[in-house]
Short mmCIF file of C-alpha atoms in Angstrom, two decimals:
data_model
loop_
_atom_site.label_atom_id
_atom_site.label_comp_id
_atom_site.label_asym_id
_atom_site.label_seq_id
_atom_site.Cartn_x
_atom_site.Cartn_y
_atom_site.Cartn_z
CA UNK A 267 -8.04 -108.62 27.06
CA UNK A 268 -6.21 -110.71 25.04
CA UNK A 269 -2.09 -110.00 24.02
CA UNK A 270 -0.79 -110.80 20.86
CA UNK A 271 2.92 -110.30 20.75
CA UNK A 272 3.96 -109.77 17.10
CA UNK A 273 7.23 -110.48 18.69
CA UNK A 274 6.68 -113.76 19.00
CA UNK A 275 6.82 -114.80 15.44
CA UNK A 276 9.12 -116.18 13.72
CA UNK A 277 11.70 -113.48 12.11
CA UNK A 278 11.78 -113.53 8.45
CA UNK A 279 9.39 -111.56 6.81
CA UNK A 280 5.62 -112.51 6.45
CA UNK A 281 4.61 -109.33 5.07
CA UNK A 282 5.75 -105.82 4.43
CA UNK A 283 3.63 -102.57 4.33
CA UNK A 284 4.65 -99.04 4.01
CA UNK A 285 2.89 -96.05 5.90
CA UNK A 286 4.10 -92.01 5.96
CA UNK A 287 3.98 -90.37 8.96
CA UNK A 288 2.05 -87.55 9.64
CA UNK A 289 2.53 -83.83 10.86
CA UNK A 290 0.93 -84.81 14.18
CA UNK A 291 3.54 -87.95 14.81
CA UNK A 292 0.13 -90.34 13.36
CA UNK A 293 0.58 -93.40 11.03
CA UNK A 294 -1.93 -95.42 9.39
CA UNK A 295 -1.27 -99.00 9.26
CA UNK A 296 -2.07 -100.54 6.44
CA UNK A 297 -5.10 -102.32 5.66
CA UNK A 298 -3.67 -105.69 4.97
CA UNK A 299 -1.48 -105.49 8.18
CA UNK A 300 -4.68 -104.42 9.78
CA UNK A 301 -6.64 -107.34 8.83
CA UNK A 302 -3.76 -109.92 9.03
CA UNK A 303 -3.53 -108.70 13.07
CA UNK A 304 -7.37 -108.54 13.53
CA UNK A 305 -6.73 -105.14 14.60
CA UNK A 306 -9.98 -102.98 15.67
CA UNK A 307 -10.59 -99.60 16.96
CA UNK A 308 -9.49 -99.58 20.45
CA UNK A 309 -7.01 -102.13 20.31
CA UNK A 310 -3.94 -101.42 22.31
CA UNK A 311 -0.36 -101.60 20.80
CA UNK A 312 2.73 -101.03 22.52
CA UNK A 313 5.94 -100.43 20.62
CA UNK A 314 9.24 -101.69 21.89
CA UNK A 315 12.65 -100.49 20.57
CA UNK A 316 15.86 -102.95 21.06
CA UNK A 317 19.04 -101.63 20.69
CA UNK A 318 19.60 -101.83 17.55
CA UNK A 319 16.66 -99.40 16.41
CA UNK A 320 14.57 -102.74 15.68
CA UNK A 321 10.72 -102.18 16.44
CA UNK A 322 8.56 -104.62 17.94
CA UNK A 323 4.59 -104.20 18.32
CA UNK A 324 2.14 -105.85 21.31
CA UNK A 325 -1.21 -105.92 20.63
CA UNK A 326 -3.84 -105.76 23.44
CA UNK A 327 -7.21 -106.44 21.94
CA UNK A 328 -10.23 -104.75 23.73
CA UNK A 329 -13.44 -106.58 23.40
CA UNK A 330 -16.93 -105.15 24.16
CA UNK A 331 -18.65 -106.71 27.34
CA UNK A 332 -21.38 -108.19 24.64
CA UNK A 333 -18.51 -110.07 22.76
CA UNK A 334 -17.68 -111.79 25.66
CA UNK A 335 -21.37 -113.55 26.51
CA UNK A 336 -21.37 -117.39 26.49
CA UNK A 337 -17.69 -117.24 27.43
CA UNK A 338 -17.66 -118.23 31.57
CA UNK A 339 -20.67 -121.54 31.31
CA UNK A 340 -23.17 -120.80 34.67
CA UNK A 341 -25.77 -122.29 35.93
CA UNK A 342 -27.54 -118.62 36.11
CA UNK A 343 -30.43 -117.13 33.62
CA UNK A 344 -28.84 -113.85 32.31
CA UNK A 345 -30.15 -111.37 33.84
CA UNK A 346 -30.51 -107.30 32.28
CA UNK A 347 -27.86 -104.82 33.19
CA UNK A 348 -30.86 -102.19 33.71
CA UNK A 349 -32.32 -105.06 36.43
CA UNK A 350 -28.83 -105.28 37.99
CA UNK A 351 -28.35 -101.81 38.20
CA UNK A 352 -31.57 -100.90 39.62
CA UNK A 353 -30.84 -103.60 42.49
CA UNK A 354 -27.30 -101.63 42.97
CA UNK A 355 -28.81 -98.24 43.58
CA UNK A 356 -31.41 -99.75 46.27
CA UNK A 357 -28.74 -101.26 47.92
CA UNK A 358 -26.49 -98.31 47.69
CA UNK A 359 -30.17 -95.89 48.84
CA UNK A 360 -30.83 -98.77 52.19
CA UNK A 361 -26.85 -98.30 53.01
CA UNK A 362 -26.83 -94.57 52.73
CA UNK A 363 -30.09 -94.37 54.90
CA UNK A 364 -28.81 -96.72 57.49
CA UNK A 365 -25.57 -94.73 57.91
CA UNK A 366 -27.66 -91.59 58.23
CA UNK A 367 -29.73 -93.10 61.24
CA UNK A 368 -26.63 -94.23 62.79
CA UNK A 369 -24.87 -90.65 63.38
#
């Protein structure tokens, strides 16, 4: 996951959005702010209040297991998660019927 502290930037104003909150405490942020941040469904954000009522917002951005392909370079083919996962459950089957033998 990757953090993006909106923090961080410098503090005059870049842009400015308005959003209403709703009955049920929601907000929508705005689309520009949206797409300015990259922001996705299931991104994390974490709001931090200073003293002085001042809201700051840290994204966490959440990234499917197929985004992240090609990132870590290896000298191994790719292999299938159904191929991996069938190797798991005979391992987990030979474990579980050695432990039975041995009580």
């Amino acid at each position: 996951m990757e953090k993006m502290n909106v923090s961080d930037q410098p503090s005059p104003i870049v842009m400015k959005a308005t959003s209403k909150l709703s009955s049920r405490g929601q907000v929508v942020i705005p689309a520009e702010i949206r797409k300015t941040l990259g922001l996705t469904e299931g991104d994390d954000l974490t709001f931090i209040v200073n003293q002085d009522g001042e809201i700051k917002v840290e994204v966490t951005k959440k990234y499917r297991l197929s985004q992240l392909i090609g990132i870590l370079k290896t000298n191994q083919p790719f292999r299938p998660v159904e191929e991996i996962r069938d190797e798991v459950y005979r391992t987990m089957g030979a474990k579980e019927l050695k432990d039975g033998e041995e009580n």
